[in-house]
Amino acid sequence: SRDELIAAKKPVEMVKDAITADSLGYLSIDGLVRSIGINRNELCLGCLTELYPVEIPGEKCHRKQLKLDEFKNED
């Protein structure tokens, strides 16, 4: 479940301490897309944006789910 994820809704400092790291930072979604070199339209970023290209049974998103054709046209 999401509650079992170490970084789910926890402050960065708390996650950093939990994994005993000296520092911790996150890439922006745009930074992630740029760093992996794959066109954004070819990626599913649902785990990060909660905007899934298909309906996920039982998934309760805070944002509207996109239809696949809407996802492909998003930039």
Tab-separated table of C-alpha atoms in Angstrom, residues 3-72:
chain	number	residue	atom	x	y	z
A	3	ASP	CA	1.428	3.810	3.461
A	4	GLU	CA	4.232	1.245	3.239
A	5	LEU	CA	6.275	3.377	0.823
A	6	ILE	CA	9.140	5.082	2.603
A	7	ALA	CA	8.647	8.460	0.911
A	8	ALA	CA	4.845	8.512	0.712
A	9	LYS	CA	3.738	11.853	2.136
A	10	LYS	CA	6.798	12.198	4.347
A	11	PRO	CA	9.056	15.251	4.451
A	12	VAL	CA	12.421	14.930	2.693
A	13	GLU	CA	14.292	15.317	5.986
A	14	MET	CA	12.400	12.389	7.541
A	15	VAL	CA	13.111	10.144	4.536
A	16	LYS	CA	16.780	11.187	4.571
A	17	ASP	CA	17.065	10.187	8.216
A	18	ALA	CA	15.200	6.890	7.665
A	19	ILE	CA	17.664	5.800	4.984
A	20	THR	CA	20.616	7.252	6.920
A	21	ALA	CA	21.698	9.441	4.013
A	22	ASP	CA	23.813	12.579	4.294
A	23	SER	CA	21.532	14.395	1.871
A	24	LEU	CA	18.497	13.682	-0.278
A	25	GLY	CA	16.950	15.484	-3.211
A	26	TYR	CA	14.422	14.715	-5.880
A	27	LEU	CA	14.367	15.467	-9.600
A	28	SER	CA	11.447	17.401	-11.008
A	29	ILE	CA	9.348	15.460	-13.501
A	30	ASP	CA	10.776	17.597	-16.314
A	31	GLY	CA	14.280	16.937	-14.987
A	32	LEU	CA	13.608	13.201	-14.933
A	33	VAL	CA	12.311	13.229	-18.515
A	34	ARG	CA	15.348	15.219	-19.707
A	35	SER	CA	17.799	12.981	-17.864
A	36	ILE	CA	16.544	9.689	-19.319
A	37	GLY	CA	16.308	11.013	-22.863
A	38	ILE	CA	12.949	9.458	-23.740
A	39	ASN	CA	10.180	11.590	-25.221
A	40	ARG	CA	7.642	12.513	-22.530
A	41	ASN	CA	4.815	11.283	-24.774
A	42	GLU	CA	6.348	7.799	-24.709
A	43	LEU	CA	6.433	7.583	-20.912
A	44	CYS	CA	3.802	6.732	-18.333
A	45	LEU	CA	4.376	9.102	-15.448
A	46	GLY	CA	1.261	8.035	-13.540
A	47	CYS	CA	3.210	6.995	-10.457
A	48	LEU	CA	4.557	10.537	-10.211
A	49	THR	CA	1.680	12.668	-11.490
A	50	GLU	CA	-1.293	10.433	-10.642
A	51	LEU	CA	-2.428	11.021	-14.247
A	52	TYR	CA	-2.653	7.509	-15.650
A	53	PRO	CA	-3.173	6.766	-19.375
A	54	VAL	CA	-5.616	4.000	-18.414
A	55	GLU	CA	-7.971	3.490	-15.519
A	56	ILE	CA	-6.406	1.638	-12.606
A	57	PRO	CA	-9.073	-0.495	-10.867
A	58	GLY	CA	-9.311	0.461	-7.212
A	59	GLU	CA	-6.939	3.418	-7.622
A	60	LYS	CA	-8.266	6.562	-6.014
A	61	CYS	CA	-6.473	9.490	-7.597
A	62	HIS	CA	-6.705	13.052	-6.446
A	63	ARG	CA	-6.462	14.208	-10.040
A	64	LYS	CA	-8.487	13.369	-13.131
A	65	GLN	CA	-7.272	10.328	-15.031
A	66	LEU	CA	-6.408	10.990	-18.660
A	67	LYS	CA	-7.561	8.900	-21.566
A	68	LEU	CA	-4.716	7.336	-23.549
A	69	ASP	CA	-5.115	9.730	-26.505
A	70	GLU	CA	-5.041	12.750	-24.161
A	71	PHE	CA	-1.863	11.425	-22.513
A	72	LYS	CA	-0.102	11.017	-25.863
